[in-house]
Coordinates of C-alpha atoms in Angstrom, one line a residue:
X1 CA 12.2 -25.4 -39.7
X2 CA 13.5 -27.3 -42.8
X3 CA 17.2 -27.6 -41.7
X4 CA 18.7 -30.2 -39.6
X5 CA 21.5 -32.8 -39.3
X6 CA 22.5 -34.3 -42.6
X7 CA 25.4 -36.3 -41.2
X8 CA 27.4 -36.7 -38.0
X9 CA 30.7 -38.3 -36.6
X10 CA 32.5 -38.3 -33.4
X11 CA 36.1 -38.8 -32.1
X12 CA 37.5 -39.8 -28.7
X13 CA 41.0 -40.5 -27.5
X14 CA 41.9 -44.3 -27.7
X15 CA 43.4 -44.3 -24.3
X16 CA 41.4 -44.3 -21.1
X17 CA 42.0 -44.0 -17.4
X18 CA 40.1 -45.8 -14.7
X19 CA 39.1 -43.1 -12.2
X20 CA 40.0 -45.3 -9.3
X21 CA 43.6 -44.9 -10.4
X22 CA 43.3 -41.1 -9.6
X23 CA 41.8 -41.9 -6.3
X24 CA 44.8 -44.3 -5.5
X25 CA 47.2 -41.5 -6.0
X26 CA 45.5 -38.5 -4.4
X27 CA 43.1 -40.1 -2.0
X28 CA 41.0 -36.8 -2.2
X29 CA 37.6 -38.6 -2.6
X30 CA 36.1 -42.0 -2.0
X31 CA 34.8 -45.0 -4.0
X32 CA 31.4 -44.2 -2.6
X33 CA 31.3 -40.7 -4.0
X34 CA 32.7 -42.0 -7.3
X35 CA 29.9 -44.4 -7.5
X36 CA 27.3 -41.8 -6.6
X37 CA 28.6 -39.6 -9.3
X38 CA 28.5 -42.5 -11.6
X39 CA 32.0 -42.0 -12.9
X40 CA 33.9 -45.1 -14.3
X41 CA 36.6 -43.9 -16.9
X42 CA 37.8 -40.7 -18.7
X43 CA 39.8 -40.2 -21.8
X44 CA 43.6 -39.6 -21.9
X45 CA 45.1 -37.5 -24.7
X46 CA 48.2 -38.7 -26.4
X47 CA 51.0 -36.2 -26.5
X48 CA 50.1 -35.1 -30.0
X49 CA 46.3 -34.9 -29.7
X50 CA 44.5 -31.7 -29.0
X51 CA 41.1 -29.9 -29.7
X52 CA 42.0 -29.4 -33.3
X53 CA 43.1 -32.8 -34.1
X54 CA 40.1 -34.4 -32.5
X55 CA 37.8 -31.9 -34.3
X56 CA 39.3 -32.9 -37.7
X57 CA 38.8 -36.6 -37.0
X58 CA 35.3 -36.1 -36.1
X59 CA 34.6 -33.9 -39.0
X60 CA 36.2 -36.3 -41.4
X61 CA 34.0 -39.1 -40.0
X62 CA 30.9 -37.0 -40.5
X63 CA 31.7 -36.2 -44.1
X64 CA 32.5 -39.8 -44.8
X65 CA 29.4 -41.0 -43.3
X66 CA 27.2 -38.5 -45.2
X67 CA 28.9 -38.8 -48.5
X68 CA 29.7 -35.0 -48.3
X69 CA 33.0 -33.5 -49.8
X70 CA 34.8 -30.8 -47.9
X71 CA 34.6 -28.5 -50.9
X72 CA 30.8 -28.7 -50.8
X73 CA 30.8 -26.9 -47.2
X74 CA 29.8 -23.3 -47.2
X75 CA 30.8 -22.7 -43.5
X76 CA 32.9 -24.4 -40.7
X77 CA 32.3 -23.5 -37.2
X78 CA 34.3 -24.9 -34.3
X79 CA 33.0 -24.6 -30.8
X80 CA 35.6 -25.1 -28.0
X81 CA 36.6 -23.8 -24.4
X82 CA 40.1 -25.2 -24.9
X83 CA 41.4 -23.9 -28.1
X84 CA 44.9 -25.0 -28.7
X85 CA 45.7 -21.2 -29.7
X86 CA 45.3 -18.2 -27.5
X87 CA 44.8 -15.9 -30.5
X88 CA 44.9 -17.9 -33.8
X89 CA 41.7 -19.6 -35.0
X90 CA 41.4 -23.4 -35.2
X91 CA 38.5 -23.5 -37.4
X92 CA 40.7 -22.4 -40.5
X93 CA 43.0 -25.3 -39.8
X94 CA 40.0 -27.8 -39.6
X95 CA 38.6 -26.4 -42.9
X96 CA 41.8 -26.8 -44.8
X97 CA 42.3 -30.4 -43.4
X98 CA 38.8 -31.1 -44.8
X99 CA 39.6 -29.6 -48.2
X100 CA 37.1 -26.9 -47.7
X101 CA 37.3 -23.3 -48.8
X102 CA 38.7 -20.9 -49.4
X103 CA 35.4 -19.2 -50.1
X104 CA 33.5 -20.1 -47.1
X105 CA 32.4 -18.9 -43.6
X106 CA 34.8 -20.0 -41.0
X107 CA 35.3 -19.2 -37.2
X108 CA 35.8 -20.5 -33.7
X109 CA 33.1 -20.0 -31.1
X110 CA 33.9 -19.9 -27.4
X111 CA 31.0 -20.6 -25.0
X112 CA 32.5 -23.5 -22.9
X113 CA 30.4 -26.5 -22.6
X114 CA 27.7 -25.2 -25.1
X115 CA 30.0 -24.0 -27.7
X116 CA 29.1 -27.1 -29.9
X117 CA 25.4 -26.2 -29.8
X118 CA 26.1 -22.5 -30.4
X119 CA 27.9 -23.5 -33.6
X120 CA 24.8 -25.6 -34.5
X121 CA 22.6 -22.6 -33.9
X122 CA 24.7 -20.4 -36.1
X123 CA 24.6 -22.9 -39.0
X124 CA 20.9 -23.5 -38.7
X125 CA 20.5 -19.7 -39.2
X126 CA 22.8 -19.7 -42.3
X127 CA 20.9 -22.8 -43.8
X128 CA 17.5 -21.6 -43.1
X129 CA 18.2 -18.2 -44.7
X130 CA 19.8 -19.7 -47.8
X131 CA 23.2 -18.0 -47.3
X132 CA 24.8 -21.4 -47.3
X133 CA 23.7 -24.9 -48.6
X134 CA 25.4 -26.9 -46.0
X135 CA 28.0 -26.4 -43.4
X136 CA 29.6 -28.4 -40.5
X137 CA 29.4 -27.5 -36.8
X138 CA 31.8 -29.0 -34.4
X139 CA 32.0 -29.3 -30.7
X140 CA 35.5 -30.3 -29.3
X141 CA 37.2 -29.9 -26.0
X142 CA 40.3 -31.2 -24.2
X143 CA 39.3 -30.5 -20.6
X144 CA 41.7 -33.0 -19.2
X145 CA 44.7 -31.1 -20.4
X146 CA 43.4 -28.1 -18.4
X147 CA 42.7 -29.5 -14.9
X148 CA 45.5 -29.5 -12.5
X149 CA 46.7 -32.8 -10.8
X150 CA 44.8 -33.4 -7.5
X151 CA 41.8 -31.4 -8.4
X152 CA 38.6 -33.1 -7.8
X153 CA 37.4 -32.2 -11.4
X154 CA 40.3 -34.5 -12.5
X155 CA 38.1 -37.4 -12.1
X156 CA 35.8 -36.4 -14.9
X157 CA 37.6 -33.9 -17.2
X158 CA 37.8 -35.8 -20.5
X159 CA 38.2 -35.0 -24.2
X160 CA 36.2 -35.7 -27.5
X161 CA 34.8 -34.1 -30.4
X162 CA 31.6 -34.4 -32.4
X163 CA 30.7 -32.9 -35.9
X164 CA 27.3 -32.3 -37.5
X165 CA 26.9 -31.6 -41.2
X166 CA 23.9 -29.0 -41.2
X167 CA 21.8 -28.6 -44.3
X168 CA 18.2 -28.6 -45.7
X169 CA 18.7 -31.7 -48.1
X170 CA 18.8 -35.2 -47.1
X171 CA 18.1 -34.3 -43.4
X172 CA 18.3 -37.3 -41.0
X173 CA 17.2 -35.3 -37.9
X174 CA 15.2 -32.1 -38.7
X175 CA 15.2 -29.4 -36.1
X176 CA 11.6 -28.5 -35.2
X177 CA 12.5 -25.8 -32.5
X178 CA 15.2 -24.4 -30.3
X179 CA 15.2 -22.1 -27.2
X180 CA 18.1 -20.7 -25.2
X181 CA 18.2 -19.6 -21.6
X182 CA 21.2 -17.6 -20.3
X183 CA 22.4 -15.6 -17.4
X184 CA 26.0 -14.5 -16.3
X185 CA 27.2 -17.0 -13.7
X186 CA 30.7 -17.5 -12.3
X187 CA 30.9 -21.2 -11.7
X188 CA 33.8 -22.9 -13.6
X189 CA 36.3 -20.7 -15.4
X190 CA 39.7 -20.4 -17.0
X191 CA 41.1 -16.8 -17.0
X192 CA 43.3 -15.3 -19.6
X193 CA 46.9 -16.6 -19.4
X194 CA 46.0 -19.5 -17.0
X195 CA 46.2 -23.0 -18.3
X196 CA 44.0 -24.7 -15.5
X197 CA 40.2 -24.6 -15.2
X198 CA 39.1 -23.4 -11.7
X199 CA 35.8 -23.0 -9.8
X200 CA 34.3 -20.5 -7.6
X201 CA 32.6 -23.0 -5.5
X202 CA 33.6 -26.1 -3.5
X203 CA 30.2 -27.6 -3.6
X204 CA 29.2 -29.9 -6.6
X205 CA 25.5 -29.9 -5.6
X206 CA 25.4 -26.0 -5.7
X207 CA 27.2 -25.9 -9.2
X208 CA 24.8 -28.4 -10.7
X209 CA 21.7 -26.8 -9.2
X210 CA 22.6 -23.2 -10.0
X211 CA 24.4 -24.0 -13.1
X212 CA 23.0 -26.8 -15.1
X213 CA 19.5 -27.2 -13.4
X214 CA 18.5 -23.6 -13.3
X215 CA 19.4 -23.0 -16.9
X216 CA 18.6 -26.3 -18.6
X217 CA 15.2 -26.9 -17.0
X218 CA 13.7 -23.4 -17.9
X219 CA 15.2 -23.6 -21.5
X220 CA 13.5 -26.9 -22.1
X221 CA 10.3 -25.9 -20.5
X222 CA 10.1 -22.8 -22.6
X223 CA 10.9 -24.9 -25.8
X224 CA 8.1 -27.3 -25.0
X225 CA 5.8 -24.5 -24.4
X226 CA 6.7 -23.0 -27.8
X227 CA 6.2 -26.4 -29.6
X228 CA 3.3 -27.6 -27.6
X229 CA 5.1 -30.9 -26.6
X230 CA 5.1 -32.7 -23.4
X231 CA 7.8 -34.9 -21.8
X232 CA 6.3 -38.1 -23.0
X233 CA 6.5 -36.9 -26.6
X234 CA 10.2 -37.5 -26.7
X235 CA 11.6 -40.9 -27.5
X236 CA 15.1 -39.8 -26.2
X237 CA 16.5 -36.9 -24.2
X238 CA 20.0 -35.9 -24.2
X239 CA 21.7 -33.5 -21.6
X240 CA 25.2 -31.8 -20.7
X241 CA 26.7 -34.4 -18.6
X242 CA 29.7 -33.6 -16.5
X243 CA 28.8 -36.5 -14.3
X244 CA 27.1 -39.9 -15.1
X245 CA 24.1 -39.3 -12.9
X246 CA 23.3 -35.7 -14.1
X247 CA 21.3 -36.6 -17.2
X248 CA 18.9 -38.6 -14.9
X249 CA 18.6 -36.0 -12.4
X250 CA 17.8 -33.5 -15.1
X251 CA 15.3 -35.9 -16.8
X252 CA 13.6 -36.5 -13.5
X253 CA 13.4 -32.7 -12.9
X254 CA 11.6 -32.4 -16.4
X255 CA 9.2 -35.3 -15.9
X256 CA 11.1 -37.7 -18.3
X257 CA 11.5 -41.5 -17.4
X258 CA 15.1 -43.1 -17.2
X259 CA 14.6 -45.0 -20.3
X260 CA 14.1 -41.9 -22.3
X261 CA 17.5 -40.6 -21.0
X262 CA 19.6 -43.8 -21.0
X263 CA 20.7 -43.8 -24.6
X264 CA 22.0 -40.2 -24.4
X265 CA 23.9 -40.8 -21.1
X266 CA 27.5 -41.6 -22.1
X267 CA 29.7 -39.7 -19.6
X268 CA 29.8 -42.7 -17.1
X269 CA 32.2 -44.3 -19.8
X270 CA 34.1 -41.3 -21.1
X271 CA 33.8 -38.4 -18.6
X272 CA 33.0 -34.8 -19.2
X273 CA 33.8 -33.9 -22.9
X274 CA 32.9 -30.2 -22.5
X275 CA 31.6 -28.9 -25.9
X276 CA 31.2 -32.5 -27.1
X277 CA 29.4 -33.7 -24.0
X278 CA 25.8 -33.4 -24.9
X279 CA 26.6 -33.8 -28.6
X280 CA 28.3 -37.3 -28.1
X281 CA 25.1 -38.4 -26.3
X282 CA 23.1 -37.0 -29.3
X283 CA 25.2 -39.1 -31.7
X284 CA 24.7 -42.1 -29.6
X285 CA 21.0 -41.6 -29.8
X286 CA 21.0 -41.0 -33.6
X287 CA 23.1 -44.3 -34.0
X288 CA 20.0 -46.0 -32.5
X289 CA 16.8 -43.9 -33.2
X290 CA 14.1 -44.8 -35.6
X291 CA 12.2 -42.5 -38.1
X292 CA 9.5 -40.3 -36.4
X293 CA 11.3 -40.3 -33.0
X294 CA 11.4 -36.9 -31.3
X295 CA 14.8 -36.1 -29.5
X296 CA 15.4 -33.6 -27.0
X297 CA 18.9 -32.0 -26.5
X298 CA 19.8 -29.5 -23.9
X299 CA 23.5 -28.2 -23.5
X300 CA 25.0 -26.0 -20.9
X301 CA 28.2 -24.0 -20.8
X302 CA 30.0 -22.4 -17.8
X303 CA 28.6 -18.9 -17.4
X304 CA 26.9 -19.2 -20.9
X305 CA 23.6 -20.7 -20.1
X306 CA 21.7 -23.5 -22.1
X307 CA 20.6 -24.2 -25.6
X308 CA 17.6 -26.4 -25.9
X309 CA 16.7 -28.2 -29.2
X310 CA 13.8 -30.6 -30.4
X311 CA 14.6 -32.8 -33.3
X312 CA 12.5 -35.2 -35.4
X313 CA 14.4 -38.2 -36.9
X314 CA 13.6 -38.9 -40.6
X315 CA 13.9 -41.8 -42.9
X316 CA 17.3 -40.7 -44.1
X317 CA 18.7 -41.9 -40.7
X318 CA 18.9 -45.3 -42.4
X319 CA 21.9 -44.4 -44.5
X320 CA 24.0 -44.0 -41.4
X321 CA 23.5 -47.5 -40.3
X322 CA 26.6 -49.6 -40.8
X323 CA 28.4 -46.7 -42.3
X324 CA 31.3 -45.7 -40.2
X325 CA 31.9 -46.4 -36.4
X326 CA 29.2 -45.8 -34.0
X327 CA 29.6 -44.0 -30.6
X328 CA 29.4 -47.3 -29.0
X329 CA 32.3 -48.6 -31.2
X330 CA 34.4 -45.6 -30.3
X331 CA 33.8 -46.0 -26.6
X332 CA 34.5 -49.8 -26.7
X333 CA 37.8 -49.4 -28.7
X334 CA 40.3 -48.3 -26.0
X335 CA 43.6 -49.1 -24.2
X336 CA 43.7 -48.6 -20.3
X337 CA 46.7 -46.6 -19.2
X338 CA 48.2 -45.8 -15.8
X339 CA 47.7 -42.5 -14.0
X340 CA 51.5 -41.7 -14.4
X341 CA 51.1 -42.2 -18.2
X342 CA 48.1 -39.9 -18.3
X343 CA 50.0 -37.3 -16.5
X344 CA 53.0 -37.7 -19.0
X345 CA 50.9 -37.7 -22.2
X346 CA 48.7 -34.7 -21.0
X347 CA 51.9 -32.8 -20.4
X348 CA 51.3 -32.1 -16.6
X349 CA 54.9 -32.4 -15.9
X350 CA 56.6 -29.4 -17.4
X351 CA 60.2 -28.4 -18.2
X352 CA 61.1 -24.7 -17.7
X353 CA 60.1 -23.5 -21.1
X354 CA 58.1 -26.4 -22.8
X355 CA 56.1 -29.5 -22.0
X356 CA 58.1 -32.6 -21.6
X357 CA 58.1 -35.1 -24.5
X358 CA 56.4 -38.4 -24.7
X359 CA 59.6 -40.3 -23.8
X360 CA 61.5 -37.9 -21.6

């Protein structure tokens, strides 16, 4: 393939919550369990932040870093499982905020945690076929607004967005292959008309094994088989990461060493960012990778399966150095808030007909 990542940018909420503050309120877990899961902090949405605003911020960062104008985009794809609208699209809002259009392909994709990589696949097809010269694929989610207080998932449900400009010119990370593996699985879900995410199982190990492991592992193995690659051929590997230990668990299952996984493992410090989860790890890898490095990426979405990609970093990666904030910068720039503040800003307290405002 000749297409790949031309530019990239990320966005995460400035406010963060120490997961121990959740434990202090609910007492529904233990420090030992949180340490085993490798959870430290998660993002907290401000009252006016949502999936769309984070997507716009990430996309603007990507365009600025790549020196790409919004009017030069031929497609905008937004992948999310937590759209701010029940029926209206958000991608059109993002496109207009970027100054793109009106003559472009634009739509939302909803595949839960792999929505962002599904958007990338769609754009790779468009650019490889020549239908568009370049487009932007965004993975954005606000899981924290869709988890009920007192649920165990509240410890990791977070928010973030990552945007990748996909094209065939000045490619910083070329896609050399991809493979998807899917099956219909009812693990985590959010039914129509419901606000909060639920699960069909009370066992985290079962969800991780049947969901992530039994989809990501065969997807990666099939990809490596098609490309003739072995685990040691990758400089870095990035996985969907609902908990901090998951990338290392998956890496071990695939014969990867911890140092191959370490740069792409960011959820310990930000939690589960859903459609932006694996993509945030990929952005962190690209912030540090060298030309010639091969990078493995494997996402997972609730009931949607896994998308696996192999990238090769090119010399064009150098123009991203020092140009815009890195993932490390975004994670380090933060303000810690209390659990009560997080519940207020994420509209967990409801008035009869509308969410309470930030100061009421």
